[in-house]
Amino acid sequence: MENVSFSPYMIFDRAKWAALRDSEPLTLTEQEVAELKGIDDELSIEEVKEIYLPLSRLLNYYVSARSSRQAVLRKFLNETESTIKVPFIISIAGSVSVGKSTTARVLKALLSRWPEHTKVALVTTDGFLYPNEVLEDKRILLKKGFPQSYDIKTLLQFVVDVKSGKPNIKAPKYSHLIYDVVPDDYAEVDRPDILILEGLNVLQSGMDYPHDRPRVFVSDYVDFSIYVDADEKQLEEWYISRFMKFRKGAFADPKSYFHNFTQLTEDAAEKMAQTIWREINRKNLLRNILPTRERASLILHKSKNHAVDNVRLRK
């Protein structure tokens, strides 16, 4: 059993964490919550109340504290107001199939409804993957999601530009339908109060990219980091379940990169999903993603039905 006395984290079970909601108001309807969940990610109104509202309250304190520090700096510099809007950056990491995207969407919805009329942007690092053509040339298409598959210099420049207060920054888009970066299509990020950056690699540091050897990395510019966690067996079950649902949905589109999988029998498709998980996603999890977990400011651990059963908050 873990000796919590020497842990860098405070550990809360679900009930104790939920009690920290205090008076944080629920600003989402049940219909809005239903629209935020992923294809294989259960999300109830109770989950929002008990897990995400306390987290929203905590983040409000962090953002306010950072604003206070900026006010101190302005006072020291004899500036009446800041000439540059410095956004608060939240990163969300975790394995494939764990539900990072749902967590990111819920937080964006909650944070953007703060009384301060906070402007929140959400960007996924999938858009900073090299296009499939480049990955094929590098012979690493089967390592998509691994550190070497990202255009890390472009991703880092994007984060630096956002943190510097640069207006109208373009973030490349990724399509899970075509399984590739979308050519000449971008999301515009224009000086948000908060940027949520979601992806497999947002907690990695320069040591994870020996081939590029960057002096700094995305994690150096993050103000608060979240790792969405679950047991490995649970992650595999969720991945296979999601794959099978995609097979009956998005994969049926002839434009889908995985359209041929719809021709497989149910058993063959399930075995294919298991193989992809074990040969690609599991290896990436164990080598590159899971080792970054202890760098997070907060860890959300999920159990069955994607319900968070405990929360770890860095002291």
Short mmCIF file of C-alpha atoms in Angstrom, two decimals:
data_model
loop_
_atom_site.label_atom_id
_atom_site.label_comp_id
_atom_site.label_asym_id
_atom_site.label_seq_id
_atom_site.Cartn_x
_atom_site.Cartn_y
_atom_site.Cartn_z
CA MET A 1 0.00 0.00 0.00
CA GLU A 2 1.29 3.45 -0.88
CA ASN A 3 2.80 5.44 1.96
CA VAL A 4 0.85 8.67 1.50
CA SER A 5 3.03 10.48 4.05
CA PHE A 6 5.75 10.73 1.42
CA SER A 7 3.49 11.24 -1.57
CA PRO A 8 3.57 14.62 -3.36
CA TYR A 9 -0.22 14.30 -3.68
CA MET A 10 -3.20 14.69 -1.40
CA ILE A 11 -5.65 11.86 -2.16
CA PHE A 12 -9.42 12.35 -2.10
CA ASP A 13 -12.06 9.69 -2.52
CA ARG A 14 -15.11 10.68 -4.55
CA ALA A 15 -17.20 11.79 -1.56
CA LYS A 16 -14.49 13.98 -0.05
CA TRP A 17 -13.73 15.58 -3.40
CA ALA A 18 -17.42 16.21 -4.13
CA ALA A 19 -17.75 18.03 -0.80
CA LEU A 20 -15.24 20.60 -2.06
CA ARG A 21 -17.76 21.87 -4.59
CA ASP A 22 -18.95 24.23 -1.85
CA SER A 23 -21.35 26.67 -3.54
CA GLU A 24 -19.97 26.39 -7.08
CA PRO A 25 -23.09 26.72 -9.28
CA LEU A 26 -24.10 24.20 -11.92
CA THR A 27 -24.33 26.14 -15.18
CA LEU A 28 -24.99 23.21 -17.52
CA THR A 29 -28.29 21.52 -18.28
CA GLU A 30 -28.68 17.75 -18.62
CA GLN A 31 -29.05 18.18 -22.38
CA GLU A 32 -25.80 20.16 -22.58
CA VAL A 33 -24.00 17.52 -20.52
CA ALA A 34 -25.27 14.80 -22.86
CA GLU A 35 -23.90 16.72 -25.86
CA LEU A 36 -20.44 16.97 -24.27
CA LYS A 37 -19.72 13.28 -23.82
CA GLY A 38 -17.74 11.16 -26.28
CA ILE A 39 -18.95 8.16 -28.26
CA ASP A 40 -17.97 5.68 -25.53
CA ASP A 41 -17.65 7.99 -22.56
CA GLU A 42 -20.41 8.00 -19.95
CA LEU A 43 -21.02 11.44 -18.47
CA SER A 44 -23.81 12.13 -16.01
CA ILE A 45 -25.00 15.33 -14.40
CA GLU A 46 -23.81 13.81 -11.10
CA GLU A 47 -20.28 13.46 -12.51
CA VAL A 48 -20.28 17.15 -13.42
CA LYS A 49 -21.56 18.13 -9.97
CA GLU A 50 -19.28 15.86 -7.93
CA ILE A 51 -16.05 15.96 -9.97
CA TYR A 52 -15.94 18.88 -12.37
CA LEU A 53 -17.56 21.60 -10.27
CA PRO A 54 -14.99 21.21 -7.45
CA LEU A 55 -12.27 21.25 -10.13
CA SER A 56 -13.77 24.39 -11.67
CA ARG A 57 -13.74 26.04 -8.24
CA LEU A 58 -10.10 25.06 -7.71
CA LEU A 59 -9.09 26.40 -11.12
CA ASN A 60 -10.86 29.67 -10.38
CA TYR A 61 -8.58 30.11 -7.35
CA TYR A 62 -5.50 29.32 -9.44
CA VAL A 63 -6.46 31.76 -12.17
CA SER A 64 -7.21 34.47 -9.60
CA ALA A 65 -3.88 33.88 -7.88
CA ARG A 66 -2.03 34.19 -11.18
CA SER A 67 -3.88 37.45 -11.91
CA SER A 68 -2.79 38.74 -8.51
CA ARG A 69 0.84 37.90 -9.29
CA GLN A 70 0.56 39.77 -12.57
CA ALA A 71 -0.85 42.77 -10.70
CA VAL A 72 2.20 42.71 -8.41
CA LEU A 73 4.50 42.73 -11.45
CA ARG A 74 2.62 45.65 -13.01
CA LYS A 75 2.93 47.57 -9.75
CA PHE A 76 6.67 46.88 -9.65
CA LEU A 77 7.03 48.08 -13.25
CA ASN A 78 4.87 51.15 -12.58
CA GLU A 79 2.37 50.07 -15.23
CA THR A 80 -1.27 51.03 -14.77
CA GLU A 81 -2.46 48.02 -16.80
CA SER A 82 -0.95 45.13 -18.68
CA THR A 83 -0.28 45.72 -22.35
CA ILE A 84 -0.21 41.98 -23.03
CA LYS A 85 -2.92 39.49 -22.12
CA VAL A 86 -1.20 36.41 -20.71
CA PRO A 87 -3.53 33.38 -20.83
CA PHE A 88 -3.71 30.69 -18.17
CA ILE A 89 -2.85 27.36 -19.82
CA ILE A 90 -4.39 24.08 -18.66
CA SER A 91 -3.11 20.83 -20.14
CA ILE A 92 -5.03 17.54 -20.14
CA ALA A 93 -3.09 14.31 -20.75
CA GLY A 94 -3.79 10.60 -20.56
CA SER A 95 -4.09 7.46 -22.63
CA VAL A 96 -6.04 6.89 -25.81
CA SER A 97 -9.68 6.00 -24.89
CA VAL A 98 -9.52 7.39 -21.33
CA GLY A 99 -11.83 10.32 -22.09
CA LYS A 100 -9.46 13.30 -22.29
CA SER A 101 -11.60 15.03 -24.90
CA THR A 102 -14.73 14.80 -22.77
CA THR A 103 -12.87 16.21 -19.78
CA ALA A 104 -11.59 19.06 -21.94
CA ARG A 105 -15.04 19.88 -23.34
CA VAL A 106 -16.67 19.83 -19.89
CA LEU A 107 -14.04 22.13 -18.44
CA LYS A 108 -14.31 24.51 -21.38
CA ALA A 109 -18.08 24.69 -20.93
CA LEU A 110 -17.81 25.30 -17.18
CA LEU A 111 -14.93 27.77 -17.25
CA SER A 112 -16.44 29.85 -20.04
CA ARG A 113 -19.52 30.38 -17.85
CA TRP A 114 -17.71 31.88 -14.92
CA PRO A 115 -19.21 35.23 -13.84
CA GLU A 116 -16.08 36.94 -15.20
CA HIS A 117 -17.22 36.02 -18.76
CA THR A 118 -14.00 34.13 -19.29
CA LYS A 119 -12.88 33.53 -22.87
CA VAL A 120 -11.77 29.88 -23.15
CA ALA A 121 -10.10 28.20 -26.14
CA LEU A 122 -9.66 24.45 -26.60
CA VAL A 123 -6.97 22.98 -28.83
CA THR A 124 -5.92 19.35 -29.26
CA THR A 125 -2.35 18.43 -30.08
CA ASP A 126 -3.57 15.95 -32.74
CA GLY A 127 -3.41 18.82 -35.21
CA PHE A 128 0.34 19.03 -34.66
CA LEU A 129 0.96 15.47 -35.78
CA TYR A 130 2.93 15.20 -39.00
CA PRO A 131 0.63 14.50 -41.98
CA ASN A 132 0.35 10.81 -42.92
CA GLU A 133 2.45 11.42 -46.02
CA VAL A 134 5.34 12.61 -43.86
CA LEU A 135 4.86 9.77 -41.37
CA GLU A 136 4.98 7.27 -44.24
CA ASP A 137 8.18 8.85 -45.58
CA LYS A 138 9.68 8.58 -42.10
CA ARG A 139 8.32 5.01 -41.83
CA ILE A 140 6.60 5.75 -38.55
CA LEU A 141 2.91 5.74 -39.53
CA LEU A 142 2.35 2.86 -37.10
CA LYS A 143 3.83 5.04 -34.34
CA LYS A 144 1.31 7.84 -34.72
CA GLY A 145 0.91 9.40 -31.27
CA PHE A 146 4.46 8.51 -30.24
CA PRO A 147 6.77 11.51 -29.58
CA GLN A 148 8.52 11.26 -32.95
CA SER A 149 5.21 11.58 -34.83
CA TYR A 150 4.65 15.20 -33.72
CA ASP A 151 5.91 18.40 -35.31
CA ILE A 152 7.09 19.46 -31.89
CA LYS A 153 8.73 22.70 -33.03
CA THR A 154 5.46 23.96 -34.52
CA LEU A 155 3.51 22.91 -31.42
CA LEU A 156 5.99 24.66 -29.15
CA GLN A 157 5.89 27.83 -31.26
CA PHE A 158 2.10 27.81 -31.07
CA VAL A 159 2.16 27.61 -27.26
CA VAL A 160 4.82 30.33 -27.02
CA ASP A 161 2.76 32.60 -29.28
CA VAL A 162 -0.38 32.05 -27.18
CA LYS A 163 1.50 32.65 -23.93
CA SER A 164 3.04 35.80 -25.39
CA GLY A 165 -0.38 37.28 -26.09
CA LYS A 166 -0.07 37.17 -29.86
CA PRO A 167 -3.47 37.64 -31.59
CA ASN A 168 -5.15 35.42 -34.19
CA ILE A 169 -2.90 32.36 -33.97
CA LYS A 170 -3.69 29.43 -36.24
CA ALA A 171 -3.89 25.90 -34.85
CA PRO A 172 -3.98 23.07 -37.42
CA LYS A 173 -6.97 20.73 -37.33
CA TYR A 174 -7.00 16.95 -37.29
CA SER A 175 -9.77 14.71 -38.63
CA HIS A 176 -10.39 11.33 -37.03
CA LEU A 177 -12.51 10.49 -40.07
CA ILE A 178 -9.62 10.70 -42.56
CA TYR A 179 -7.07 9.88 -39.81
CA ASP A 180 -4.92 12.81 -40.88
CA VAL A 181 -4.21 16.49 -40.46
CA VAL A 182 -6.70 18.50 -42.52
CA PRO A 183 -4.85 20.42 -45.25
CA ASP A 184 -5.20 24.21 -45.11
CA ASP A 185 -7.78 24.14 -42.30
CA TYR A 186 -7.11 25.90 -39.03
CA ALA A 187 -8.78 26.97 -35.79
CA GLU A 188 -8.06 30.54 -34.78
CA VAL A 189 -7.00 31.29 -31.21
CA ASP A 190 -7.26 34.95 -30.37
CA ARG A 191 -5.90 35.95 -26.97
CA PRO A 192 -8.05 33.76 -24.69
CA ASP A 193 -8.17 34.13 -20.93
CA ILE A 194 -7.68 30.36 -20.65
CA LEU A 195 -6.29 27.86 -23.15
CA ILE A 196 -7.07 24.18 -22.63
CA LEU A 197 -4.50 22.06 -24.43
CA GLU A 198 -5.51 18.40 -24.71
CA GLY A 199 -3.38 15.56 -26.00
CA LEU A 200 -1.25 12.49 -25.37
CA ASN A 201 1.95 14.48 -25.16
CA VAL A 202 1.21 17.64 -23.17
CA LEU A 203 3.01 16.48 -20.03
CA GLN A 204 6.14 15.36 -21.85
CA SER A 205 9.36 17.34 -21.52
CA GLY A 206 12.46 17.77 -23.62
CA MET A 207 13.87 14.44 -22.42
CA ASP A 208 11.02 12.69 -24.27
CA TYR A 209 12.20 14.12 -27.60
CA PRO A 210 15.88 13.15 -27.92
CA HIS A 211 15.69 13.34 -31.74
CA ASP A 212 14.76 17.05 -31.66
CA ARG A 213 16.41 17.98 -28.36
CA PRO A 214 14.24 21.05 -27.66
CA ARG A 215 15.54 23.28 -24.90
CA VAL A 216 12.01 23.93 -23.68
CA PHE A 217 8.73 22.11 -24.10
CA VAL A 218 4.99 22.63 -23.87
CA SER A 219 4.91 21.60 -20.21
CA ASP A 220 7.19 24.55 -19.39
CA TYR A 221 4.39 26.97 -20.31
CA VAL A 222 1.52 25.15 -18.60
CA ASP A 223 0.01 26.67 -15.44
CA PHE A 224 -2.04 23.67 -14.35
CA SER A 225 -1.87 20.11 -15.65
CA ILE A 226 -4.39 17.27 -15.45
CA TYR A 227 -3.78 13.58 -16.10
CA VAL A 228 -6.85 11.42 -16.72
CA ASP A 229 -6.00 7.94 -15.48
CA ALA A 230 -7.48 4.42 -15.46
CA ASP A 231 -6.24 0.87 -15.04
CA GLU A 232 -4.69 -0.64 -18.16
CA LYS A 233 -7.28 -3.41 -18.52
CA GLN A 234 -10.08 -0.85 -18.32
CA LEU A 235 -8.42 1.27 -20.99
CA GLU A 236 -8.21 -1.71 -23.33
CA GLU A 237 -11.91 -2.51 -22.83
CA TRP A 238 -12.85 1.11 -23.53
CA TYR A 239 -10.69 1.22 -26.65
CA ILE A 240 -12.23 -1.95 -28.09
CA SER A 241 -15.74 -0.77 -27.25
CA ARG A 242 -15.11 2.59 -28.92
CA PHE A 243 -13.59 0.91 -31.98
CA MET A 244 -16.66 -1.30 -32.40
CA LYS A 245 -19.00 1.68 -32.11
CA PHE A 246 -16.97 3.62 -34.68
CA ARG A 247 -17.14 0.56 -36.94
CA LYS A 248 -20.93 0.88 -37.01
CA GLY A 249 -20.83 4.66 -37.27
CA ALA A 250 -17.97 6.80 -38.58
CA PHE A 251 -16.13 3.91 -40.26
CA ALA A 252 -19.19 3.33 -42.48
CA ASP A 253 -18.44 6.61 -44.27
CA PRO A 254 -16.56 5.77 -47.52
CA LYS A 255 -14.20 8.70 -46.77
CA SER A 256 -13.15 7.10 -43.51
CA TYR A 257 -9.55 5.92 -43.33
CA PHE A 258 -10.85 2.78 -41.58
CA HIS A 259 -13.75 2.12 -43.95
CA ASN A 260 -12.39 -1.34 -44.88
CA PHE A 261 -12.82 -2.45 -41.27
CA THR A 262 -16.59 -2.45 -41.79
CA GLN A 263 -16.13 -5.51 -44.02
CA LEU A 264 -14.75 -7.55 -41.13
CA THR A 265 -16.91 -9.89 -39.11
CA GLU A 266 -17.74 -8.85 -35.55
CA ASP A 267 -15.15 -11.24 -34.10
CA ALA A 268 -12.47 -10.23 -36.60
CA ALA A 269 -13.09 -6.53 -35.94
CA GLU A 270 -12.81 -7.06 -32.20
CA LYS A 271 -9.53 -8.96 -32.62
CA MET A 272 -8.24 -6.19 -34.89
CA ALA A 273 -9.08 -3.57 -32.23
CA GLN A 274 -7.31 -5.66 -29.60
CA THR A 275 -4.23 -5.96 -31.81
CA ILE A 276 -4.12 -2.20 -32.48
CA TRP A 277 -4.42 -1.53 -28.76
CA ARG A 278 -1.70 -3.97 -27.72
CA GLU A 279 0.78 -3.31 -30.54
CA ILE A 280 0.45 0.50 -30.74
CA ASN A 281 -1.58 2.24 -28.04
CA ARG A 282 -0.50 0.10 -25.10
CA LYS A 283 3.16 0.43 -26.04
CA ASN A 284 2.82 4.19 -26.36
CA LEU A 285 1.02 4.32 -23.01
CA LEU A 286 3.72 2.38 -21.16
CA ARG A 287 6.71 4.01 -22.85
CA ASN A 288 5.67 7.62 -23.30
CA ILE A 289 2.39 8.58 -21.61
CA LEU A 290 2.15 6.83 -18.24
CA PRO A 291 5.67 7.93 -17.18
CA THR A 292 4.47 11.56 -17.35
CA ARG A 293 1.55 11.04 -14.95
CA GLU A 294 3.45 12.06 -11.82
CA ARG A 295 4.24 15.43 -13.39
CA ALA A 296 0.57 16.43 -13.29
CA SER A 297 -0.89 18.98 -10.91
CA LEU A 298 -3.97 16.79 -10.56
CA ILE A 299 -4.82 13.17 -11.43
CA LEU A 300 -8.39 12.04 -12.10
CA HIS A 301 -8.60 8.26 -11.73
CA LYS A 302 -11.54 6.57 -13.47
CA SER A 303 -13.20 3.24 -12.81
CA LYS A 304 -16.09 1.54 -14.58
CA ASN A 305 -18.44 3.67 -16.71
CA HIS A 306 -15.79 6.41 -16.84
CA ALA A 307 -16.72 7.50 -13.31
CA VAL A 308 -13.92 9.17 -11.33
CA ASP A 309 -13.36 7.25 -8.07
CA ASN A 310 -10.47 9.26 -6.65
CA VAL A 311 -8.60 12.50 -7.21
CA ARG A 312 -4.97 13.26 -6.48
CA LEU A 313 -4.00 16.89 -6.02
CA ARG A 314 -0.38 17.94 -5.85
CA LYS A 315 0.50 19.52 -2.52
#
